[in-house]
PDB file of C-alpha atoms in Angstrom:
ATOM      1  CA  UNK Q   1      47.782  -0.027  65.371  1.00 52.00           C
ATOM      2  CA  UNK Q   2      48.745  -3.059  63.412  1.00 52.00           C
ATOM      3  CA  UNK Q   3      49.686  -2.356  60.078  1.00 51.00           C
ATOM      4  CA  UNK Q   4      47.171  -4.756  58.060  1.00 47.00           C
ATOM      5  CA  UNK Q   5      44.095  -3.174  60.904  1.00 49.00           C
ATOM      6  CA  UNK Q   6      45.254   0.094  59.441  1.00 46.00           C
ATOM      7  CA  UNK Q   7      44.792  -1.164  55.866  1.00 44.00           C
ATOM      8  CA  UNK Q   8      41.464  -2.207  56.394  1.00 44.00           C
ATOM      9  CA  UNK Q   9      40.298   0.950  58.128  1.00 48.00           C
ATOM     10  CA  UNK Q  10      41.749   3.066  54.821  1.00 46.00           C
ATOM     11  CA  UNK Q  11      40.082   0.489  52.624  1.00 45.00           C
ATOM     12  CA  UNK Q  12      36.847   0.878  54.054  1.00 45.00           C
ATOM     13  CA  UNK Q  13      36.498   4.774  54.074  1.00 47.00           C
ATOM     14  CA  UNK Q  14      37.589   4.761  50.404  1.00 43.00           C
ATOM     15  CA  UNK Q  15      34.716   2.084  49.506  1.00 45.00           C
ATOM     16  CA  UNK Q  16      32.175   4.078  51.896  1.00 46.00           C
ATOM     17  CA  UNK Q  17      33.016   7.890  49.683  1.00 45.00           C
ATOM     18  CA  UNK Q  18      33.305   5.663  46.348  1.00 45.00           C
ATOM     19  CA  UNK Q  19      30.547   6.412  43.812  1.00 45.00           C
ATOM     20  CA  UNK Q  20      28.414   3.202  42.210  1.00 42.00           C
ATOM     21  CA  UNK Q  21      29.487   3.016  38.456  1.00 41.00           C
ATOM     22  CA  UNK Q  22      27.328   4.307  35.615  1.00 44.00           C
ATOM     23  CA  UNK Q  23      24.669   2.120  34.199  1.00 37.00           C
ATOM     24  CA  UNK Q  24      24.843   2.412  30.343  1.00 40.00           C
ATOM     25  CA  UNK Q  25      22.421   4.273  29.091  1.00 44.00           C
ATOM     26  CA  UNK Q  26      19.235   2.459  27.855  1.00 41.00           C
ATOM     27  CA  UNK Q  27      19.003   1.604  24.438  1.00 41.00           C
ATOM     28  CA  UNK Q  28      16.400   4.411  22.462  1.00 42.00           C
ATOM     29  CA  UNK Q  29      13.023   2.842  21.224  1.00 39.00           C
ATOM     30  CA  UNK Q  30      12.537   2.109  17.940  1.00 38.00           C
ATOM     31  CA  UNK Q  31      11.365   4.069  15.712  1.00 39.00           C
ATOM     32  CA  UNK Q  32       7.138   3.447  15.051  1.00 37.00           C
ATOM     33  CA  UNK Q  33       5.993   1.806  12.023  1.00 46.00           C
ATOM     34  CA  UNK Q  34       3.150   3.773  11.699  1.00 46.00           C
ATOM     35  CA  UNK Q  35       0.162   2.092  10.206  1.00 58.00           C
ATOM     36  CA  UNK Q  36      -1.277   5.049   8.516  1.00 58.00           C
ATOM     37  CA  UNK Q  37      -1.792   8.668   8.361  1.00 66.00           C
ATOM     38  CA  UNK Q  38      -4.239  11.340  10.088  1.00 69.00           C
ATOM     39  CA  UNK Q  39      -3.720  13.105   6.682  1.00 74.00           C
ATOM     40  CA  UNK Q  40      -6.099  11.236   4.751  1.00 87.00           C
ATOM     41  CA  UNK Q  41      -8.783  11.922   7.323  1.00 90.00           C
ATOM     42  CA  UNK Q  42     -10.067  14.755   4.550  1.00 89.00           C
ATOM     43  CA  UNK Q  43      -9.951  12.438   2.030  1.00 91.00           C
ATOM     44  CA  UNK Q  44     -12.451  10.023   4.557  1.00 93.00           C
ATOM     45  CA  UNK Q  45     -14.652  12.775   5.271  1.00 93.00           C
ATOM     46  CA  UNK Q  46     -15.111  13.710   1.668  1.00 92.00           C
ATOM     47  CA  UNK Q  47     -15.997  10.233   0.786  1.00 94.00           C
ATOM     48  CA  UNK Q  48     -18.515  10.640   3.740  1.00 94.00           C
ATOM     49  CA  UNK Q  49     -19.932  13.719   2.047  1.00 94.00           C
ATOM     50  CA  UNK Q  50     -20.019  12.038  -1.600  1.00 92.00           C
ATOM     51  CA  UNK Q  51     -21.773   8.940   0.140  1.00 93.00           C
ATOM     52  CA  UNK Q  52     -24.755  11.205   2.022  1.00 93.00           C
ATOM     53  CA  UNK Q  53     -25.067  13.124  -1.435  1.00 94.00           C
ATOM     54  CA  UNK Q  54     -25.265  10.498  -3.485  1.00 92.00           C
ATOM     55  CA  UNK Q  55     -25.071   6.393  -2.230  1.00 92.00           C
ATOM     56  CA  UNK Q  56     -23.043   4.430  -4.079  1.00 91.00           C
ATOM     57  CA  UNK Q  57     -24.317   1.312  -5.390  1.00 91.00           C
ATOM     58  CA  UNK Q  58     -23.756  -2.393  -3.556  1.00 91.00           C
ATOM     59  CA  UNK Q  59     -22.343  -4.951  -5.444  1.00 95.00           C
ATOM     60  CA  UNK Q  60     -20.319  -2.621  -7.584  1.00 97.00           C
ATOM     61  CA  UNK Q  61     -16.633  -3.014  -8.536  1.00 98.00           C
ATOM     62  CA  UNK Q  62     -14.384  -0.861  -5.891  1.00 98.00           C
ATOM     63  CA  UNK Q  63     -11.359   0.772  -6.602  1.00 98.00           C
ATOM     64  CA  UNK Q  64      -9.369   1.598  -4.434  1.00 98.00           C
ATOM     65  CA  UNK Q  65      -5.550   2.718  -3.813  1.00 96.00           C
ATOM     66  CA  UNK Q  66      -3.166   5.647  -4.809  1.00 95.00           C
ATOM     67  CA  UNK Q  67      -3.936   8.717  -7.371  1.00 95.00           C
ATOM     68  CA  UNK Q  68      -3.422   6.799 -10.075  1.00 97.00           C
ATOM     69  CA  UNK Q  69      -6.974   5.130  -9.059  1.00 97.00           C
ATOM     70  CA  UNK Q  70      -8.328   8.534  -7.767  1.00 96.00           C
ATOM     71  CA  UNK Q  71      -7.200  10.131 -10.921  1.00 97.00           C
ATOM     72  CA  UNK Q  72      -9.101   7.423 -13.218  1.00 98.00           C
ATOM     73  CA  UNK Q  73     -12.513   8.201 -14.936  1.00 97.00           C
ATOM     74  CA  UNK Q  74     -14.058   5.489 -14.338  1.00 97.00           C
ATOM     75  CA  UNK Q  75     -17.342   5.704 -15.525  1.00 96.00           C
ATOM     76  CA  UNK Q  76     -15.335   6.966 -18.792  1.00 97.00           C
ATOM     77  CA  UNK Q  77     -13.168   3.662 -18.500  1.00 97.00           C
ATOM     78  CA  UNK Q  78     -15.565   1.321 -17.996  1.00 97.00           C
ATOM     79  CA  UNK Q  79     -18.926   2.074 -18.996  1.00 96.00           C
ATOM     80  CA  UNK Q  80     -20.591  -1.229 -18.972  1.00 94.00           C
ATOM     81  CA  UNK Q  81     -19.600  -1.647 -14.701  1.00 96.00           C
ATOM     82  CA  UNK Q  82     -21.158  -0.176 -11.552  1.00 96.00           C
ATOM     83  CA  UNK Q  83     -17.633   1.194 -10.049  1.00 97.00           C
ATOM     84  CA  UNK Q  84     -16.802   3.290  -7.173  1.00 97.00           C
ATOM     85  CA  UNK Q  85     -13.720   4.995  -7.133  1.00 96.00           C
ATOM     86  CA  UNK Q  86     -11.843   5.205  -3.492  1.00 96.00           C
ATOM     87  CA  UNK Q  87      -8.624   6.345  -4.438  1.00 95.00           C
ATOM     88  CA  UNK Q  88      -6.595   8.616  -2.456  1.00 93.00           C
ATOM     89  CA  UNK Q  89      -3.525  10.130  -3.684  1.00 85.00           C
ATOM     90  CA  UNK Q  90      -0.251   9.766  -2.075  1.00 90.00           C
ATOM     91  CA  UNK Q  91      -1.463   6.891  -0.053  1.00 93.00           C
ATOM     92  CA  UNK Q  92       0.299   3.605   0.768  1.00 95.00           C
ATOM     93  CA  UNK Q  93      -0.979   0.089   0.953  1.00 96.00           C
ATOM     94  CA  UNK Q  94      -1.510  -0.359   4.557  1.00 94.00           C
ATOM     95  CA  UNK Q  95      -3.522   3.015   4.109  1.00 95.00           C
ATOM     96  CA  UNK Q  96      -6.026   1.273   2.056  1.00 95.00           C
ATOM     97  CA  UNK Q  97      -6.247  -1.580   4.667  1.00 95.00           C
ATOM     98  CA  UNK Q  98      -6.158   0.750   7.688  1.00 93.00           C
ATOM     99  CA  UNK Q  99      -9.066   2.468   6.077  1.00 94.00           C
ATOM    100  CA  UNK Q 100     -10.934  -0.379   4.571  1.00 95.00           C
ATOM    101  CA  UNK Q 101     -14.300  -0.257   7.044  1.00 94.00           C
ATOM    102  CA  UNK Q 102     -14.820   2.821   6.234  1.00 94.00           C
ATOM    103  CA  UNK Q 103     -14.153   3.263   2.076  1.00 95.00           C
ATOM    104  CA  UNK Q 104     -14.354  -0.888   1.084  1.00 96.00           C
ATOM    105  CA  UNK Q 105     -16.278  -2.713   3.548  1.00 96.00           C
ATOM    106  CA  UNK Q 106     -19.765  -0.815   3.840  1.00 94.00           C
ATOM    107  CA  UNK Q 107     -20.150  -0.943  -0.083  1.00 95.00           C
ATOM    108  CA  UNK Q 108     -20.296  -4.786   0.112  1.00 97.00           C
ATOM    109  CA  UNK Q 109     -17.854  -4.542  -3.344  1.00 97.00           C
ATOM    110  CA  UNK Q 110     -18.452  -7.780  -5.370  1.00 97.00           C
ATOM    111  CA  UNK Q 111     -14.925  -7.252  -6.765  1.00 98.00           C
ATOM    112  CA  UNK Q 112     -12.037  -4.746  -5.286  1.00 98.00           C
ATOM    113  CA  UNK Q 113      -9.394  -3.355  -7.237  1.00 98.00           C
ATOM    114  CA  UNK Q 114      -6.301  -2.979  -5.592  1.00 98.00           C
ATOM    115  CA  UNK Q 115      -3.554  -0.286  -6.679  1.00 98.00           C
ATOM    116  CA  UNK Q 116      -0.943   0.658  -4.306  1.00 97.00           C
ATOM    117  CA  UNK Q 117       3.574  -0.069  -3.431  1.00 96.00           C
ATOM    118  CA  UNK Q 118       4.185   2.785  -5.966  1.00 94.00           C
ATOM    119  CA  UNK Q 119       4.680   4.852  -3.003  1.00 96.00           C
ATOM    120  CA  UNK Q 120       5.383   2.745  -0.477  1.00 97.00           C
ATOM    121  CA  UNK Q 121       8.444   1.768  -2.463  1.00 98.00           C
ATOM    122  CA  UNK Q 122       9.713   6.087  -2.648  1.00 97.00           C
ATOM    123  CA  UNK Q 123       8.574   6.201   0.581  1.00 96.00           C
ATOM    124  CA  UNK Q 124      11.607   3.204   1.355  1.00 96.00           C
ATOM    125  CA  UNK Q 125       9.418   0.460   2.477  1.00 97.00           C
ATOM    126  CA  UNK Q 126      10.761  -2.649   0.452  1.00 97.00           C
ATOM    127  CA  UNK Q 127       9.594  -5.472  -1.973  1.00 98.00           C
ATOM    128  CA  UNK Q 128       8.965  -7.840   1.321  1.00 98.00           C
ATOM    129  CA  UNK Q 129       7.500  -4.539   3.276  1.00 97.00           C
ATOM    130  CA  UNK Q 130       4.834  -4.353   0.248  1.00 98.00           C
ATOM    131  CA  UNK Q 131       4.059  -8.166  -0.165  1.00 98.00           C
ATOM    132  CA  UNK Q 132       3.631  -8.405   3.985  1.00 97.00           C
ATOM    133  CA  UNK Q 133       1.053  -5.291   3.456  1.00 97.00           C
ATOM    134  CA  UNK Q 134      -0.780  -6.745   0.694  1.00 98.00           C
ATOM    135  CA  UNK Q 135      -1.261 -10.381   3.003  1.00 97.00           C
ATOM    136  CA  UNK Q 136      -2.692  -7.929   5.752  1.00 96.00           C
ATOM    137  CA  UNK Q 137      -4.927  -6.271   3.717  1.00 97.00           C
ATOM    138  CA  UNK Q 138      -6.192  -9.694   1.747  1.00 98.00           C
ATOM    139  CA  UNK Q 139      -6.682 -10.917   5.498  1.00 97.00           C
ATOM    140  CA  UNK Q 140      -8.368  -7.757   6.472  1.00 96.00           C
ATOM    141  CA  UNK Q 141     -10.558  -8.059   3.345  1.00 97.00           C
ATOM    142  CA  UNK Q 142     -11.756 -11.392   3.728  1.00 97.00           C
ATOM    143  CA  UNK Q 143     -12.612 -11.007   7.762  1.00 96.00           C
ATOM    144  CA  UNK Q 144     -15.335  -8.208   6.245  1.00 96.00           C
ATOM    145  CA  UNK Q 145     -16.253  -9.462   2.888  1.00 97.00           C
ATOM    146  CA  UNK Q 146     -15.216 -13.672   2.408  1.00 97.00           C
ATOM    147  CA  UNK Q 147     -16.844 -14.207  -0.416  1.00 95.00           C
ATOM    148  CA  UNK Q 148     -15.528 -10.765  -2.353  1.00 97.00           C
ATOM    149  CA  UNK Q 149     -12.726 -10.853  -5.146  1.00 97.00           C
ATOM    150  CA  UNK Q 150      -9.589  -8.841  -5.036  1.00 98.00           C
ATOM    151  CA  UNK Q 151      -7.999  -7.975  -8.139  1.00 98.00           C
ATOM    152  CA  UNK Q 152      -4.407  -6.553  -7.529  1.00 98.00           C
ATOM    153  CA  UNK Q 153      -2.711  -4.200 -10.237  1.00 98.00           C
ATOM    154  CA  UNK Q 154       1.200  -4.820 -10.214  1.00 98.00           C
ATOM    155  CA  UNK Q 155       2.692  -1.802  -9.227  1.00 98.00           C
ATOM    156  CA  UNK Q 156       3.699   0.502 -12.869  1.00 98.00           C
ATOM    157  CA  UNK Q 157       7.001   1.493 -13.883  1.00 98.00           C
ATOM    158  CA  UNK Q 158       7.489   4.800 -14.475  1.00 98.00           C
ATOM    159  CA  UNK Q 159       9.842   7.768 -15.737  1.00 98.00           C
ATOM    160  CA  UNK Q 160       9.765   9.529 -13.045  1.00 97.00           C
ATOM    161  CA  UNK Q 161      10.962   6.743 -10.698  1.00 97.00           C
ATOM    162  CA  UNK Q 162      13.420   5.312 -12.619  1.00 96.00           C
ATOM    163  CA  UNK Q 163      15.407   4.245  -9.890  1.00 97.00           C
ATOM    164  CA  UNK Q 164      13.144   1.742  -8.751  1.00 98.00           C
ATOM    165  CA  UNK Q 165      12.796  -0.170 -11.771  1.00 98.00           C
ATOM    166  CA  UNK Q 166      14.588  -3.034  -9.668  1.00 98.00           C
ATOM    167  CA  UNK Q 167      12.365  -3.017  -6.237  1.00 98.00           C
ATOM    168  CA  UNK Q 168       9.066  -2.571  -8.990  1.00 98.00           C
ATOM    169  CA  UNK Q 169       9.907  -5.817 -10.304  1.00 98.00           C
ATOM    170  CA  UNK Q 170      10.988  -7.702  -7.408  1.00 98.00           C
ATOM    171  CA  UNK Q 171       7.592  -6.053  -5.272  1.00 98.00           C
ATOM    172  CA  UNK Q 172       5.595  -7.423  -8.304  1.00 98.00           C
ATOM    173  CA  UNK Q 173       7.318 -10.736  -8.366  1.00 98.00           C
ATOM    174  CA  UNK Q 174       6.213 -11.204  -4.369  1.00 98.00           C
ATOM    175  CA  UNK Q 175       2.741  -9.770  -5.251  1.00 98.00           C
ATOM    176  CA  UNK Q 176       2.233 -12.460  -7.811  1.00 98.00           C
ATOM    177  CA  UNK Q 177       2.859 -14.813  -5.910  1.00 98.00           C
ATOM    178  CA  UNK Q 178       1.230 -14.054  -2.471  1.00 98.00           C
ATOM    179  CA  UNK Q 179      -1.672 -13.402  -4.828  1.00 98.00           C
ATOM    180  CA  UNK Q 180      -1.740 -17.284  -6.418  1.00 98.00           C
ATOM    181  CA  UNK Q 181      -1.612 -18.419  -2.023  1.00 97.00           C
ATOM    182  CA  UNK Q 182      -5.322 -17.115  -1.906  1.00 97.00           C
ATOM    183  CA  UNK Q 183      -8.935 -17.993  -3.434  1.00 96.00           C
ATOM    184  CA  UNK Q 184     -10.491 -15.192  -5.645  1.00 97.00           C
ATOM    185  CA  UNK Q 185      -7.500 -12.976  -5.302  1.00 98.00           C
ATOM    186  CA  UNK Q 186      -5.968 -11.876  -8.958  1.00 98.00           C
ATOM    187  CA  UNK Q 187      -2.283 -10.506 -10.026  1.00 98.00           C
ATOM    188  CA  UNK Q 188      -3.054  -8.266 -13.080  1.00 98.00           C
ATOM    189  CA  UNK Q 189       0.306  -7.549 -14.531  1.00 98.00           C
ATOM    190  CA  UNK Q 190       0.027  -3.840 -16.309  1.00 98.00           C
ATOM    191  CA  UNK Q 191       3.941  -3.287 -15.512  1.00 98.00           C
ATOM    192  CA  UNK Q 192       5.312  -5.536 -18.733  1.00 98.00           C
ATOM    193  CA  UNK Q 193       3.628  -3.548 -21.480  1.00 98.00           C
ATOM    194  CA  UNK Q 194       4.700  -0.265 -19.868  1.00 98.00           C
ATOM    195  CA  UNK Q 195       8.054  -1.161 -20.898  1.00 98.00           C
ATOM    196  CA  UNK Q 196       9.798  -0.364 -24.105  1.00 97.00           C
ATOM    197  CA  UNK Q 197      12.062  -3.029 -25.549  1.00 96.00           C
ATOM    198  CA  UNK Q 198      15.288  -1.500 -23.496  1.00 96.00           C
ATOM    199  CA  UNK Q 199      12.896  -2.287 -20.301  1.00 96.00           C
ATOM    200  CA  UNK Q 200      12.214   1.419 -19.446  1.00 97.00           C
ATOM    201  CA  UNK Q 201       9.085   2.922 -18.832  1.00 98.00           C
ATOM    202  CA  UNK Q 202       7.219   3.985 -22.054  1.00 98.00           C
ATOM    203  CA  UNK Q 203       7.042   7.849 -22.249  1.00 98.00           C
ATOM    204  CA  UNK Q 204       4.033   8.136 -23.942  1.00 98.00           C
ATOM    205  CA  UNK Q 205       2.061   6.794 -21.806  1.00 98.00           C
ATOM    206  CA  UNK Q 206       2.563   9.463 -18.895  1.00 98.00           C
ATOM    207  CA  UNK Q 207       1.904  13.005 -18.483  1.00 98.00           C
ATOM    208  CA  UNK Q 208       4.426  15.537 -18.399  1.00 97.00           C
ATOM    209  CA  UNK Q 209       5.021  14.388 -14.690  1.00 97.00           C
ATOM    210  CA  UNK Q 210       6.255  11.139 -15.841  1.00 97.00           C
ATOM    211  CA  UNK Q 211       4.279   9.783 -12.695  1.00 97.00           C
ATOM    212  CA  UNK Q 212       0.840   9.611 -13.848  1.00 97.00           C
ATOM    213  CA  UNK Q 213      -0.946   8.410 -16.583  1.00 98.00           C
ATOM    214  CA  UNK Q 214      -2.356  10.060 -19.023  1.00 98.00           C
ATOM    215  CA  UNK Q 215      -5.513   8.502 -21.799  1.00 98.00           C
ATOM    216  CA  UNK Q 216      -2.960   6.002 -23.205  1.00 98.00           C
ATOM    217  CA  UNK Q 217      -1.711   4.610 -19.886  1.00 98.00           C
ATOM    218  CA  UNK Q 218      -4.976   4.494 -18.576  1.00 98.00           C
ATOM    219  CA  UNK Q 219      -6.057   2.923 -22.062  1.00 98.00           C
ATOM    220  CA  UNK Q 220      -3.811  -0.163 -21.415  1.00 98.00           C
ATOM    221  CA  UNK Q 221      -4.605  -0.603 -17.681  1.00 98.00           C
ATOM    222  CA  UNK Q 222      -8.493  -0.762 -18.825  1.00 98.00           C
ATOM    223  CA  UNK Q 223      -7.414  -3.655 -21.902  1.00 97.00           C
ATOM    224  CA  UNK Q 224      -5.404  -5.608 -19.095  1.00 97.00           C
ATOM    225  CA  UNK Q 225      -8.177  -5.550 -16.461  1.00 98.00           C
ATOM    226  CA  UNK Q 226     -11.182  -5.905 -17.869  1.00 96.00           C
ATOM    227  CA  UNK Q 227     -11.253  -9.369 -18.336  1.00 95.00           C
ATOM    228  CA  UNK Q 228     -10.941  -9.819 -14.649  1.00 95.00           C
ATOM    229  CA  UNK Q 229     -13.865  -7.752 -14.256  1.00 94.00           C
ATOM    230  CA  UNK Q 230     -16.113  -9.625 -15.879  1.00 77.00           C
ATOM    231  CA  UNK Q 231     -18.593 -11.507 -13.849  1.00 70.00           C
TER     232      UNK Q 231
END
């Protein structure tokens, strides 16, 4: 047999036993941004239960947002308002909006209060995470209610997270200004006079967590907002 036949005969029964290559293995998924949590699901049915017990009033002033709104006496605070207080503690921002048609929108609010990226920001979501949350729940907000205002607290410096003095101010910063983009939608800024003249979170006006407030804090937030409030 000719020598280059021969060749070609080897050639082919080494192709026909060779194995395809290896595809690379497929890049994993990234991870979910999850809009909420199933944990606050007690928190919804308890706010169910307070509802059927007792209706809230229409047309009242809505809080809503983190424990340092579900920790707030309100009717202490602010006397002279109708308020309803929808705080749940340990929530994020896009919690409030995920839950808004069933703790904002069937109270027809005239005014919301908004308090929420204290969390989100320990949690690692950052400044441009929290301003992108806030848009979607202004948006969310005004498809259900387009004629209610939204008064948004900046988010509070405090002792116990120190560390995020920098993303605080920078979130609040982007939260000012996505709140001057809309119509009836207010930046109250109760971060600047939590701050001593180094720029650190006043002590006194925390509990011993140095997370929440205690009467002073809450004393200040109340001076700041209420003018906001005001029909």
């Amino acid at each position: 047999m000719p020598r280059a036949a021969l060749l070609l005969l080897l050639l082919l029964a080494v192709c026909g036993h060779a194995q395809p290559p290896e595809l690379p293995a497929a890049a994993p998924p990234p991870p979910v941004d999850a809009v909420s949590s199933p944990d606050w699901e007690a928190d919804m049915r308890r706010f169910a239960a307070e509802d059927a017990a007792r209706p809230p009033p229409r047309g009242a002033v809505l809080f809503v947002g983190s424990s340092s709104i579900r920790m707030w006496d309100l009717d202490a605070a602010f006397p002279e308002l109708a308020t309803v207080n929808r705080g749940f503690g340990g929530s994020q921002l896009r919690d409030a909006t995920w839950y808004a048609d069933r703790i904002i929108l069937p109270y027809a609010p005239r005014t919301i209060v908004l308090y929420a990226g204290d969390n989100d920001l320990e949690a690692g979501r950052t400044p441009h995470q929290v301003r992108e949350d806030f848009r979607a729940f202004v948006q969310r907000v005004r498809r259900g209610l387009p004629h209610a205002r939204i008064v948004c607290l900046s988010i509070k410096p405090s002792p116990a997270r120190a560390h995020l003095l920098q993303a605080v101010h920078a979130a609040n910063v982007l939260l000012r200004q996505e709140a001057a983009r809309w119509d009836r939608v207010e930046f109250v800024d109760v971060a600047a006079p939590m701050l001593d003249g180094g720029g650190q979170p006043r002590r006194e006006l925390f509990l011993e967590d140095g997370l929440h407030l205690n009467a002073a804090g809450y004393a200040l937030w109340r001076r700041q907002l209420l003018p906001h409030l005001r029909p």
